[in-house]
């Protein structure tokens, strides 16, 4: 199955000329923006749309995704913005993963408008209803099944990103000072608290802290804004990844901590 997907992706990349695309050479140049700023471009109640959902997701590899969904009758509008804090290459890999996730024998997308990002692809035909594009450290998915072209929206989003390109994205990430573990000696069935401590110098932001642990090794018991408590389930060394996400700028940083679990007393 993986071989089939790999072959399908290679044919797609050849067809759209992916290897010939000139991307920005500096991986630390990217979009640094308060993504609340795109709300003025989104569908409105006056046009008959109803907001269905708006969520932020912390993904693997230093990616944060914000998703907006709207409905009007049977029509749906979906905007997903994926922002990489780990460089532009991660955004491009997410772009390729996104467009190749299809059950069709052939990836259906064709090269999109040249003015849209560094590379864009779309569903063939008009009006423009489904389009994906990558621009520096951002991958965007835009879909509208109402039959109205998304081109005006895509132009507004691209212009927004272009106005917020900066050097030194890595210097704008929210900062974790340290992650502390409440017990140095932990046994199976005992509880331990992991807490994220923030850098004091950073400005006040809308932040979210998440922990990712192996559920077979550590069972989540409770959580607060900065700390998660786990029950030790089996002996060994368990690696826990803490992430700190800026919910407006969709930038994040990560830190790892190891928890040594001894057999039950």
Backbone as JSON, one array per atom type, in Angstrom:
{
  "sequence": "XXXXXXXXXXXXXXXXXXXXXXXXXXXXXXXXXXXXXXXXXXXXXXXXXXXXXXXXXXXXXXXXXXXXXXXXXXXXXXXXXXXXXXXXXXXXXXXXXXXXXXXXXXXXXXXXXXXXXXXXXXXXXXXXXXXXXXXXXXXXXXXXXXXXXXXXXXXXXXXXXXXXXXXXXXXXXXXXXXXXXXXXXXXXXXXXXXXXXXXXXXXXXXXXXXXXXXXXXXXXXXXXXXXXXXXXXXXXXXXXXXXXXXXXXXXXXXXXXXXXXXXXX",
  "N": [[0.83, -1.21, 0.0], [1.93, 1.25, 0.84], [3.89, 1.49, -1.1], [2.35, 1.76, -3.4], [1.12, 4.22, -2.86], [3.4, 5.82, -2.79], [4.28, 5.63, -5.45], [2.1, 6.78, -6.74], [2.23, 9.39, -5.74], [4.71, 10.18, -6.76], [4.2, 10.22, -9.53], [2.33, 12.26, -9.58], [3.86, 14.46, -8.66], [5.69, 14.64, -10.75], [3.94, 15.31, -12.8], [2.98, 17.87, -12.1], [5.29, 19.26, -12.07], [6.85, 19.49, -9.73], [9.51, 19.28, -8.74], [10.78, 21.26, -10.13], [9.94, 23.63, -9.12], [10.67, 26.77, -7.71], [11.45, 27.37, -4.58], [11.5, 29.45, -1.6], [14.8, 30.11, -0.5], [15.59, 30.45, 2.14], [14.98, 28.91, 5.08], [14.09, 30.04, 7.42], [12.57, 32.21, 6.9], [9.3, 33.35, 6.86], [5.69, 33.28, 7.32], [4.43, 35.3, 9.8], [1.85, 35.87, 11.63], [-1.15, 37.17, 13.13], [-3.72, 35.12, 13.01], [-6.37, 35.66, 13.36], [-6.84, 37.75, 11.8], [-7.79, 36.96, 9.3], [-10.44, 36.58, 9.49], [-12.16, 38.53, 8.55], [-12.39, 37.96, 5.9], [-13.93, 35.72, 5.67], [-16.89, 33.63, 5.07], [-20.18, 35.08, 5.56], [-23.01, 35.65, 7.77], [-24.86, 37.28, 6.59], [-24.69, 36.56, 3.96], [-25.9, 34.18, 4.04], [-24.55, 32.07, 5.24], [-23.74, 29.75, 7.85], [-21.77, 29.54, 10.71], [-20.02, 26.63, 11.42], [-17.92, 25.25, 12.71], [-14.9, 26.02, 14.5], [-11.61, 25.46, 15.06], [-8.44, 24.74, 16.66], [-5.6, 22.8, 16.07], [-2.88, 20.97, 17.33], [-0.31, 19.52, 15.61], [1.83, 16.8, 14.51], [5.41, 17.21, 14.15], [5.88, 19.94, 14.52], [3.79, 21.46, 13.54], [0.88, 23.52, 13.38], [-2.59, 23.63, 13.04], [-5.32, 25.57, 11.96], [-8.78, 25.54, 11.64], [-11.64, 26.49, 9.85], [-15.12, 26.13, 9.44], [-18.08, 26.33, 7.49], [-21.61, 26.35, 6.77], [-24.17, 26.34, 4.29], [-27.26, 25.64, 3.57], [-27.05, 22.74, 1.72], [-24.46, 23.14, 1.05], [-20.94, 23.43, 1.73], [-18.24, 25.21, 3.26], [-14.83, 25.24, 3.71], [-11.91, 26.16, 5.36], [-8.57, 25.55, 5.89], [-5.66, 26.25, 7.63], [-2.35, 25.55, 7.82], [0.4, 25.94, 9.8], [3.87, 25.95, 9.95], [6.31, 25.66, 12.43], [8.75, 24.68, 12.18], [10.19, 25.18, 9.93], [10.09, 25.76, 6.33], [10.14, 23.45, 4.78], [8.72, 21.49, 6.14], [6.12, 22.42, 5.89], [5.8, 22.1, 3.14], [5.96, 19.33, 2.93], [3.66, 18.66, 4.32], [1.79, 19.73, 2.59], [2.12, 18.02, 0.34], [1.35, 15.62, 1.54], [-1.3, 16.21, 2.15], [-2.54, 16.63, -0.39], [-2.23, 14.16, -1.52], [-3.75, 12.42, -0.12], [-6.08, 10.53, -0.94], [-8.56, 8.29, -2.17], [-8.65, 7.75, -4.79], [-7.33, 6.32, -7.82], [-5.58, 7.92, -9.14], [-4.04, 10.96, -8.28], [-6.11, 13.7, -8.29], [-5.61, 16.41, -8.78], [-4.57, 19.41, -10.53], [-2.05, 21.69, -11.76], [-2.27, 24.84, -10.17], [-3.28, 28.38, -10.04], [-0.67, 30.62, -11.01], [-0.16, 32.88, -9.52], [-0.7, 32.25, -6.95], [0.66, 31.62, -3.99], [3.79, 29.79, -3.56], [3.53, 27.44, -4.82], [0.67, 26.0, -6.21], [-2.2, 23.85, -6.37], [-5.18, 22.56, -7.92], [-8.6, 21.42, -8.19], [-9.49, 20.3, -11.4], [-11.18, 22.32, -13.89], [-13.85, 24.8, -13.94], [-16.11, 26.76, -11.88], [-13.32, 27.83, -9.76], [-13.12, 25.76, -7.13], [-11.91, 24.05, -5.29], [-8.81, 24.32, -3.84], [-5.34, 24.07, -3.15], [-2.48, 25.34, -1.56], [0.98, 26.26, -1.05], [3.05, 28.4, 0.83], [5.94, 29.69, 1.77], [6.22, 28.95, 5.1], [3.65, 28.0, 5.35], [0.78, 26.05, 4.66], [-2.15, 25.92, 2.83], [-5.56, 24.97, 2.67], [-8.44, 25.22, 0.77], [-11.85, 25.07, 0.29], [-15.0, 25.06, -1.35], [-18.24, 24.17, -1.81], [-20.41, 25.37, -2.91], [-20.62, 26.21, -5.49], [-19.7, 28.67, -6.14], [-16.91, 30.6, -7.14], [-13.77, 30.32, -5.46], [-11.74, 32.02, -5.92], [-11.61, 34.93, -5.37], [-11.46, 34.87, -2.53], [-9.12, 33.33, -2.17], [-7.21, 35.07, -3.25], [-7.35, 37.19, -1.39], [-6.47, 35.88, 0.95], [-3.87, 35.13, 0.17], [-2.72, 37.65, -0.22], [-2.86, 38.61, 2.41], [-1.04, 36.87, 3.7], [1.35, 37.53, 2.33], [1.76, 40.12, 3.24], [2.62, 39.66, 5.77], [5.08, 38.41, 5.88], [8.13, 37.55, 7.37], [11.57, 37.72, 8.48], [13.44, 35.38, 10.45], [11.64, 33.51, 11.76], [11.95, 31.52, 13.69], [12.7, 32.94, 15.92], [10.39, 33.98, 16.87], [8.83, 32.18, 18.14], [6.72, 30.83, 20.76], [8.07, 30.32, 24.03], [9.34, 27.61, 25.89], [10.49, 27.3, 29.14], [11.24, 25.25, 30.94], [10.47, 21.78, 31.67], [9.02, 20.22, 34.36], [9.14, 17.37, 36.54], [7.22, 15.8, 38.97], [8.06, 13.73, 40.63], [11.06, 12.06, 41.31], [11.53, 9.4, 41.63], [9.52, 6.93, 40.53], [6.9, 4.59, 40.7], [5.07, 1.8, 39.3], [1.58, 2.26, 39.1], [1.63, 4.52, 40.67], [1.16, 8.12, 40.86], [2.12, 10.89, 38.83], [3.09, 14.28, 38.25], [3.45, 16.4, 35.51], [4.78, 19.48, 34.55], [4.72, 22.45, 32.62], [6.88, 25.18, 32.38], [6.98, 28.55, 31.59], [8.97, 30.82, 29.59], [9.86, 33.84, 31.09], [10.16, 36.28, 29.82], [8.62, 36.52, 27.54], [5.92, 38.04, 25.7], [2.51, 38.47, 26.85], [0.34, 36.05, 25.69], [-2.15, 34.19, 23.81], [-2.13, 31.13, 24.81], [-1.66, 27.57, 24.53], [-1.08, 24.59, 26.25], [0.06, 21.33, 25.69], [0.44, 17.83, 26.31], [2.02, 14.91, 25.1], [1.91, 11.59, 25.54], [2.8, 8.1, 25.76], [0.04, 6.11, 25.84], [0.03, 3.53, 26.79], [1.97, 3.44, 28.62], [1.78, 5.63, 30.32], [-1.04, 6.77, 31.93], [-3.46, 9.22, 31.47], [-4.65, 11.24, 34.08], [-5.61, 13.71, 35.13], [-5.81, 17.22, 34.22], [-4.52, 20.56, 33.94], [-4.15, 24.07, 33.14], [-1.39, 24.3, 32.8], [-0.28, 21.9, 33.6], [-0.14, 18.31, 33.56], [-1.39, 15.3, 34.94], [-0.37, 11.97, 35.44], [-0.87, 8.4, 35.61], [1.38, 5.85, 36.35], [1.83, 3.05, 34.3], [3.32, 0.86, 33.39], [6.61, -0.59, 33.86], [9.7, 1.05, 32.91], [11.31, 3.41, 30.65], [9.71, 6.29, 29.85], [9.0, 8.53, 27.29], [7.9, 11.8, 27.15], [6.29, 14.3, 25.32], [6.13, 17.74, 25.38], [4.19, 20.47, 24.32], [3.95, 23.89, 23.38], [1.71, 26.15, 22.32], [0.9, 28.98, 20.4], [-2.16, 30.26, 20.04], [-3.18, 32.2, 18.36], [-1.17, 33.07, 16.54], [-0.39, 30.64, 15.63], [2.02, 29.4, 16.03], [4.57, 27.35, 17.52], [6.41, 25.64, 20.14], [8.47, 22.93, 21.32], [9.27, 20.48, 23.84], [11.01, 17.78, 25.36], [10.68, 15.29, 27.9], [11.87, 12.76, 30.07], [10.47, 10.04, 31.79], [11.17, 7.93, 34.35], [10.11, 4.78, 35.18], [9.61, 2.55, 37.77], [9.22, -0.95, 38.74], [6.15, -2.12, 40.3], [5.66, -1.41, 43.75]],
  "CA": [[0.0, 0.0, 0.0], [2.83, 2.41, 0.88], [4.56, 1.57, -2.4], [1.37, 2.3, -4.34], [0.97, 5.65, -2.56], [4.64, 6.47, -3.2], [4.27, 5.72, -6.91], [1.06, 7.74, -7.1], [2.74, 10.72, -5.42], [5.79, 10.51, -7.71], [3.58, 10.59, -10.81], [1.71, 13.57, -9.38], [4.93, 15.47, -8.6], [6.2, 14.79, -12.12], [2.92, 15.95, -13.62], [2.86, 19.3, -11.79], [6.61, 19.88, -12.1], [7.19, 19.86, -8.35], [10.96, 19.42, -8.55], [11.25, 22.47, -10.82], [9.43, 24.82, -8.42], [11.68, 27.52, -6.97], [10.96, 27.77, -3.26], [12.38, 30.37, -0.88], [15.97, 29.38, -0.03], [15.82, 30.66, 3.57], [13.92, 28.2, 5.81], [13.64, 30.81, 8.58], [11.68, 33.27, 6.43], [7.95, 32.79, 6.8], [4.55, 34.11, 7.7], [4.21, 35.49, 11.23], [0.62, 36.67, 11.58], [-2.3, 36.85, 13.96], [-4.64, 34.58, 12.01], [-7.69, 36.26, 13.52], [-6.96, 38.76, 10.75], [-8.45, 36.47, 8.08], [-11.88, 36.42, 9.73], [-12.92, 39.49, 7.74], [-12.55, 37.4, 4.55], [-14.69, 34.48, 5.73], [-18.32, 33.75, 4.76], [-20.95, 35.83, 6.55], [-24.43, 35.32, 7.95], [-25.61, 38.07, 5.62], [-24.69, 35.8, 2.71], [-26.62, 32.93, 4.26], [-23.69, 31.03, 5.79], [-23.73, 29.54, 9.29], [-20.51, 29.0, 11.22], [-20.22, 25.26, 11.91], [-16.87, 24.95, 13.69], [-13.6, 26.69, 14.41], [-10.76, 24.73, 15.99], [-6.99, 24.75, 16.48], [-5.04, 21.47, 16.32], [-1.43, 20.81, 17.34], [0.0, 18.33, 14.83], [3.21, 16.33, 14.61], [6.42, 17.88, 13.33], [5.92, 21.39, 14.69], [2.7, 22.07, 12.77], [-0.38, 23.87, 14.03], [-3.63, 23.86, 12.03], [-6.58, 26.21, 12.35], [-9.8, 25.16, 10.67], [-12.94, 27.15, 9.89], [-16.12, 25.45, 8.62], [-19.37, 27.01, 7.38], [-22.62, 25.64, 5.98], [-25.31, 27.07, 3.74], [-28.03, 24.57, 2.96], [-26.22, 21.53, 1.56], [-23.11, 23.56, 0.67], [-19.97, 23.6, 2.81], [-17.03, 25.99, 3.03], [-13.81, 24.83, 4.68], [-10.58, 26.74, 5.24], [-7.58, 25.03, 6.83], [-4.36, 26.9, 7.55], [-1.34, 24.78, 8.54], [1.59, 26.77, 9.96], [5.02, 25.2, 10.44], [7.33, 26.35, 13.23], [9.97, 23.89, 11.98], [10.74, 25.46, 8.61], [9.19, 25.67, 5.17], [10.12, 22.1, 4.24], [7.64, 20.76, 6.81], [4.87, 22.86, 5.25], [5.72, 21.47, 1.82], [5.65, 17.91, 3.14], [2.25, 18.6, 4.68], [1.08, 19.99, 1.33], [2.13, 16.78, -0.44], [0.53, 14.63, 2.25], [-2.7, 16.6, 2.03], [-3.09, 16.44, -1.74], [-2.14, 12.75, -1.92], [-4.69, 11.63, 0.68], [-7.26, 10.28, -1.75], [-8.75, 6.88, -2.52], [-8.62, 7.62, -6.25], [-6.12, 5.69, -8.37], [-4.71, 9.01, -9.57], [-4.29, 12.22, -7.58], [-6.89, 14.4, -9.32], [-5.36, 17.85, -8.88], [-3.69, 19.94, -11.57], [-1.36, 22.91, -11.34], [-3.19, 25.94, -9.94], [-2.85, 29.7, -10.49], [0.73, 30.96, -10.74], [-0.1, 33.97, -8.55], [-1.12, 31.76, -5.64], [1.73, 30.99, -3.24], [4.95, 29.33, -4.3], [2.99, 26.35, -5.63], [-0.73, 25.7, -5.92], [-2.89, 22.86, -7.2], [-6.63, 22.71, -7.83], [-9.42, 20.5, -8.96], [-9.65, 20.85, -12.75], [-12.49, 22.86, -14.24], [-14.26, 26.08, -13.37], [-15.26, 27.73, -11.19], [-12.32, 27.33, -8.83], [-13.84, 25.4, -5.9], [-10.99, 23.39, -4.37], [-7.44, 24.71, -4.16], [-4.34, 23.89, -2.11], [-1.22, 26.0, -1.92], [2.01, 26.39, -0.03], [3.73, 29.69, 0.77], [6.91, 29.68, 2.87], [5.95, 27.97, 6.16], [2.19, 27.83, 5.47], [0.03, 25.26, 3.69], [-3.55, 26.32, 2.91], [-6.6, 24.21, 1.96], [-9.65, 26.04, 0.63], [-12.88, 24.33, -0.45], [-16.36, 25.62, -1.32], [-19.08, 23.34, -2.68], [-21.63, 26.12, -3.27], [-20.6, 26.55, -6.91], [-19.12, 30.0, -6.3], [-15.45, 30.53, -7.21], [-13.04, 30.75, -4.27], [-10.6, 32.85, -6.33], [-11.48, 36.17, -4.59], [-11.01, 34.52, -1.19], [-7.72, 32.91, -2.26], [-6.4, 36.29, -3.45], [-7.29, 37.91, -0.12], [-5.62, 35.12, 1.86], [-2.49, 35.23, -0.28], [-2.28, 39.01, 0.09], [-2.67, 38.67, 3.86], [0.22, 36.2, 4.03], [2.47, 38.3, 1.79], [1.97, 41.3, 4.1], [3.12, 39.25, 7.08], [6.32, 37.64, 5.76], [9.21, 38.08, 8.2], [12.75, 36.91, 8.72], [13.6, 34.94, 11.83], [10.45, 32.88, 12.35], [12.35, 30.76, 14.87], [12.81, 33.84, 17.06], [9.04, 34.42, 17.26], [8.09, 31.07, 18.73], [6.54, 30.86, 22.21], [9.23, 29.64, 24.6], [9.27, 26.79, 27.1], [11.7, 27.41, 29.96], [11.59, 23.89, 31.36], [9.38, 20.88, 32.04], [9.39, 19.58, 35.61], [8.48, 16.11, 36.91], [7.0, 15.92, 40.42], [8.73, 12.66, 41.37], [12.27, 11.53, 40.67], [11.36, 7.95, 41.67], [8.11, 6.63, 40.27], [6.61, 3.16, 40.56], [3.81, 1.46, 38.63], [0.34, 2.61, 39.82], [1.75, 5.82, 41.32], [0.8, 9.27, 40.03], [3.18, 11.89, 38.65], [2.63, 15.5, 37.58], [4.39, 17.08, 34.62], [4.37, 20.87, 34.42], [5.48, 23.32, 31.73], [7.18, 26.52, 32.88], [7.19, 29.42, 30.44], [9.95, 31.89, 29.65], [9.2, 35.01, 31.67], [10.34, 37.49, 29.0], [7.74, 36.58, 26.38], [4.69, 38.81, 25.92], [1.3, 37.71, 27.14], [-0.26, 35.54, 24.46], [-3.17, 33.17, 24.01], [-1.3, 29.95, 24.69], [-2.19, 26.26, 24.93], [-0.06, 23.59, 26.55], [-0.39, 19.95, 25.52], [1.42, 16.78, 26.51], [1.79, 13.69, 24.34], [2.56, 10.46, 26.2], [2.36, 6.78, 25.33], [-1.04, 5.72, 26.77], [0.28, 2.21, 27.36], [2.97, 3.62, 29.67], [1.29, 6.64, 31.26], [-2.47, 7.04, 31.74], [-3.83, 10.58, 31.89], [-5.58, 11.29, 35.2], [-6.22, 15.04, 35.17], [-4.99, 18.23, 33.58], [-4.83, 21.97, 34.16], [-3.63, 24.9, 32.05], [0.06, 24.13, 32.62], [0.21, 20.62, 34.12], [-0.9, 17.08, 33.35], [-1.05, 14.24, 35.88], [-0.46, 10.64, 34.83], [-0.63, 7.21, 36.41], [2.34, 4.95, 35.72], [1.15, 1.8, 33.97], [4.26, -0.26, 33.26], [7.98, -0.13, 34.09], [10.5, 1.43, 31.75], [11.54, 4.84, 30.47], [8.67, 6.83, 28.98], [9.3, 9.87, 26.78], [6.71, 12.65, 27.03], [6.56, 15.52, 24.56], [5.31, 18.89, 25.75], [4.12, 21.5, 23.28], [3.4, 25.19, 23.75], [1.16, 26.67, 21.06], [0.26, 30.29, 20.35], [-3.4, 29.96, 19.32], [-3.45, 33.23, 17.37], [-0.13, 33.07, 15.51], [-0.25, 29.23, 15.21], [3.42, 29.02, 16.18], [4.7, 26.47, 18.67], [7.71, 25.05, 20.49], [8.31, 21.63, 21.96], [10.34, 20.0, 24.71], [10.8, 16.4, 25.78], [11.14, 14.9, 29.22], [11.79, 11.32, 30.27], [9.96, 9.6, 33.09], [11.64, 6.57, 34.66], [9.08, 4.07, 35.95], [10.08, 1.32, 38.39], [8.15, -1.92, 38.99], [5.24, -1.85, 41.41], [6.25, -1.69, 45.07]],
  "C": [[0.87, 1.26, 0.0], [3.53, 2.6, -0.45], [3.62, 2.18, -3.44], [1.21, 3.8, -4.13], [2.21, 6.42, -3.01], [4.69, 6.65, -4.72], [3.25, 6.75, -7.39], [1.54, 9.17, -6.87], [3.84, 11.13, -6.39], [5.21, 10.94, -9.06], [2.94, 11.98, -10.72], [2.76, 14.68, -9.39], [5.52, 15.71, -9.98], [5.22, 15.59, -12.97], [2.82, 17.45, -13.36], [4.21, 20.02, -11.8], [7.11, 20.31, -10.74], [8.69, 20.13, -8.17], [11.52, 20.66, -9.22], [10.78, 23.75, -10.13], [10.56, 25.47, -7.63], [11.05, 28.0, -5.66], [11.95, 28.73, -2.62], [13.57, 29.61, -0.3], [16.2, 29.48, 1.47], [14.7, 30.0, 4.37], [13.38, 28.98, 7.0], [12.87, 32.07, 8.19], [10.29, 32.67, 6.31], [6.9, 33.78, 7.23], [4.42, 34.11, 9.22], [3.02, 36.43, 11.37], [-0.37, 36.22, 12.64], [-3.41, 36.42, 13.01], [-6.09, 34.97, 12.26], [-7.94, 37.27, 12.4], [-7.65, 38.28, 9.49], [-9.97, 36.36, 8.27], [-12.72, 37.36, 8.88], [-13.15, 38.98, 6.32], [-13.55, 36.24, 4.51], [-16.17, 34.71, 5.41], [-19.1, 34.39, 5.91], [-22.39, 35.32, 6.65], [-25.29, 36.06, 6.94], [-25.71, 37.36, 4.28], [-25.34, 34.43, 2.87], [-25.81, 31.81, 4.88], [-23.84, 30.96, 7.31], [-22.4, 28.94, 9.7], [-20.78, 27.63, 11.84], [-19.19, 24.91, 12.97], [-15.66, 25.82, 13.44], [-12.71, 26.08, 15.47], [-9.3, 24.93, 15.64], [-6.46, 23.38, 16.9], [-3.51, 21.54, 16.31], [-1.11, 19.48, 16.68], [1.47, 17.95, 15.02], [4.13, 17.2, 13.76], [6.47, 19.38, 13.46], [4.88, 22.13, 13.88], [1.51, 22.39, 13.67], [-1.39, 24.2, 12.93], [-4.82, 24.57, 12.67], [-7.58, 25.96, 11.24], [-11.09, 25.93, 10.92], [-13.9, 26.4, 8.97], [-17.43, 26.24, 8.66], [-20.31, 26.16, 6.54], [-23.68, 26.62, 5.49], [-26.15, 26.08, 2.96], [-27.2, 23.3, 2.91], [-24.77, 21.86, 1.22], [-22.23, 23.71, 1.91], [-18.8, 24.45, 2.34], [-16.04, 25.6, 4.11], [-12.49, 25.53, 4.34], [-9.7, 26.12, 6.32], [-6.25, 25.72, 6.57], [-3.4, 26.1, 8.43], [-0.07, 25.63, 8.6], [2.7, 25.94, 10.59], [5.95, 26.12, 11.24], [8.69, 25.68, 13.06], [10.57, 24.09, 10.6], [9.77, 25.19, 7.48], [9.09, 24.26, 4.61], [8.99, 21.28, 4.86], [6.29, 21.14, 6.21], [4.7, 22.22, 3.88], [5.4, 19.98, 1.93], [4.18, 17.73, 3.52], [1.36, 18.83, 3.46], [0.99, 18.7, 0.51], [1.29, 15.69, 0.21], [-0.95, 14.93, 2.08], [-3.28, 16.31, 0.66], [-3.08, 14.97, -2.15], [-3.05, 11.85, -1.1], [-6.0, 11.5, -0.08], [-7.35, 8.8, -2.08], [-8.72, 6.66, -4.03], [-7.29, 7.01, -6.71], [-5.1, 6.74, -8.77], [-5.06, 10.26, -8.76], [-4.92, 13.19, -8.58], [-6.49, 15.84, -9.6], [-4.39, 18.2, -10.01], [-3.06, 21.22, -11.04], [-2.36, 24.07, -11.26], [-2.63, 27.27, -10.42], [-1.42, 30.02, -10.09], [0.86, 32.04, -9.67], [-0.35, 33.51, -7.12], [0.0, 30.99, -4.96], [2.95, 30.68, -4.08], [4.57, 28.16, -5.21], [1.54, 26.13, -5.22], [-1.23, 24.61, -6.86], [-4.39, 23.0, -6.95], [-7.33, 21.55, -8.5], [-9.61, 21.1, -10.35], [-11.06, 21.36, -12.98], [-12.75, 24.18, -13.56], [-15.69, 25.98, -12.87], [-14.28, 27.05, -10.24], [-13.01, 27.06, -7.49], [-12.96, 24.73, -4.85], [-9.57, 23.74, -4.77], [-6.57, 24.52, -2.92], [-3.11, 24.69, -2.52], [-0.29, 26.12, -0.72], [2.76, 27.69, -0.27], [4.63, 29.79, 2.0], [6.54, 28.57, 3.87], [4.47, 27.67, 6.34], [1.65, 26.98, 4.32], [-1.45, 25.57, 3.91], [-4.42, 25.37, 2.1], [-7.86, 25.06, 1.94], [-10.65, 25.3, -0.25], [-14.23, 25.03, -0.28], [-17.21, 24.84, -2.31], [-20.34, 24.07, -3.14], [-21.72, 26.44, -4.76], [-20.06, 27.93, -7.2], [-17.6, 29.88, -6.28], [-14.82, 31.03, -5.92], [-11.87, 31.66, -4.64], [-10.51, 34.16, -5.55], [-10.96, 35.92, -3.18], [-9.53, 34.13, -1.2], [-6.8, 34.11, -2.44], [-6.26, 37.08, -2.15], [-6.37, 37.2, 0.88], [-4.15, 35.22, 1.47], [-1.93, 36.62, 0.02], [-2.02, 39.2, 1.57], [-1.34, 38.05, 4.25], [1.42, 37.0, 3.54], [2.78, 39.52, 2.65], [2.59, 40.93, 5.44], [4.35, 38.33, 6.99], [7.42, 38.33, 6.57], [10.41, 37.15, 8.16], [12.76, 36.49, 10.18], [12.35, 34.39, 12.48], [10.8, 32.17, 13.66], [12.48, 31.63, 16.11], [11.46, 34.3, 17.58], [8.21, 33.32, 17.92], [7.85, 31.3, 20.22], [7.59, 29.96, 22.85], [8.88, 28.86, 25.87], [10.58, 26.96, 27.86], [12.17, 26.02, 30.37], [10.31, 23.1, 31.6], [9.81, 20.14, 33.3], [8.53, 18.34, 35.85], [8.4, 16.07, 38.43], [7.73, 14.87, 41.24], [9.96, 12.19, 40.6], [12.24, 10.0, 40.65], [9.87, 7.64, 41.58], [7.94, 5.14, 40.08], [5.26, 2.97, 39.87], [2.65, 1.68, 39.6], [0.44, 3.93, 40.57], [1.45, 6.94, 40.31], [1.95, 10.27, 39.99], [2.6, 13.08, 37.91], [3.76, 16.09, 36.75], [3.88, 18.5, 34.4], [5.31, 21.63, 33.5], [5.65, 24.68, 32.38], [7.58, 27.38, 31.69], [8.34, 30.39, 30.68], [9.26, 33.16, 30.13], [9.22, 36.23, 30.75], [9.33, 37.6, 27.87], [6.45, 37.35, 26.7], [3.51, 37.9, 26.21], [0.61, 37.32, 25.84], [-1.39, 34.57, 24.82], [-2.51, 31.83, 23.73], [-2.06, 28.7, 25.11], [-1.03, 25.31, 25.14], [-0.68, 22.2, 26.37], [0.77, 19.01, 25.81], [1.02, 15.58, 25.66], [2.61, 12.58, 24.97], [2.02, 9.17, 25.62], [1.29, 6.29, 26.31], [-0.88, 4.33, 27.35], [1.27, 2.3, 28.52], [2.49, 4.58, 30.76], [-0.18, 6.94, 30.95], [-2.84, 8.4, 32.29], [-4.9, 10.53, 32.98], [-6.34, 12.62, 35.26], [-5.27, 16.04, 34.52], [-5.47, 19.62, 33.96], [-4.2, 22.76, 33.02], [-2.16, 24.62, 31.77], [0.57, 22.76, 33.03], [-0.74, 19.48, 33.8], [-0.44, 16.07, 34.39], [-1.32, 12.88, 35.24], [-0.3, 9.57, 35.9], [0.33, 6.31, 35.65], [1.71, 3.58, 35.52], [2.09, 0.61, 33.81], [5.68, 0.27, 33.41], [8.71, 0.17, 32.79], [10.72, 2.93, 31.73], [10.55, 5.36, 29.44], [9.04, 8.26, 28.58], [7.99, 10.63, 26.57], [7.11, 13.93, 26.3], [5.58, 16.6, 24.98], [5.34, 19.9, 24.62], [3.45, 22.75, 23.83], [2.99, 25.89, 22.47], [0.55, 28.04, 21.28], [-0.98, 30.15, 19.45], [-3.75, 31.01, 18.28], [-2.46, 33.18, 16.22], [0.13, 31.66, 14.95], [1.22, 28.81, 15.17], [3.56, 28.22, 17.47], [6.15, 26.11, 18.93], [7.45, 23.77, 21.27], [9.5, 21.33, 22.86], [9.99, 18.58, 25.12], [11.33, 16.19, 27.18], [10.97, 13.39, 29.35], [11.35, 11.0, 31.69], [10.39, 8.15, 33.3], [10.65, 5.9, 35.61], [9.65, 2.75, 36.45], [8.92, 0.35, 38.58], [7.33, -1.56, 40.23], [5.89, -2.23, 42.74], [5.69, -3.0, 45.63]]
}
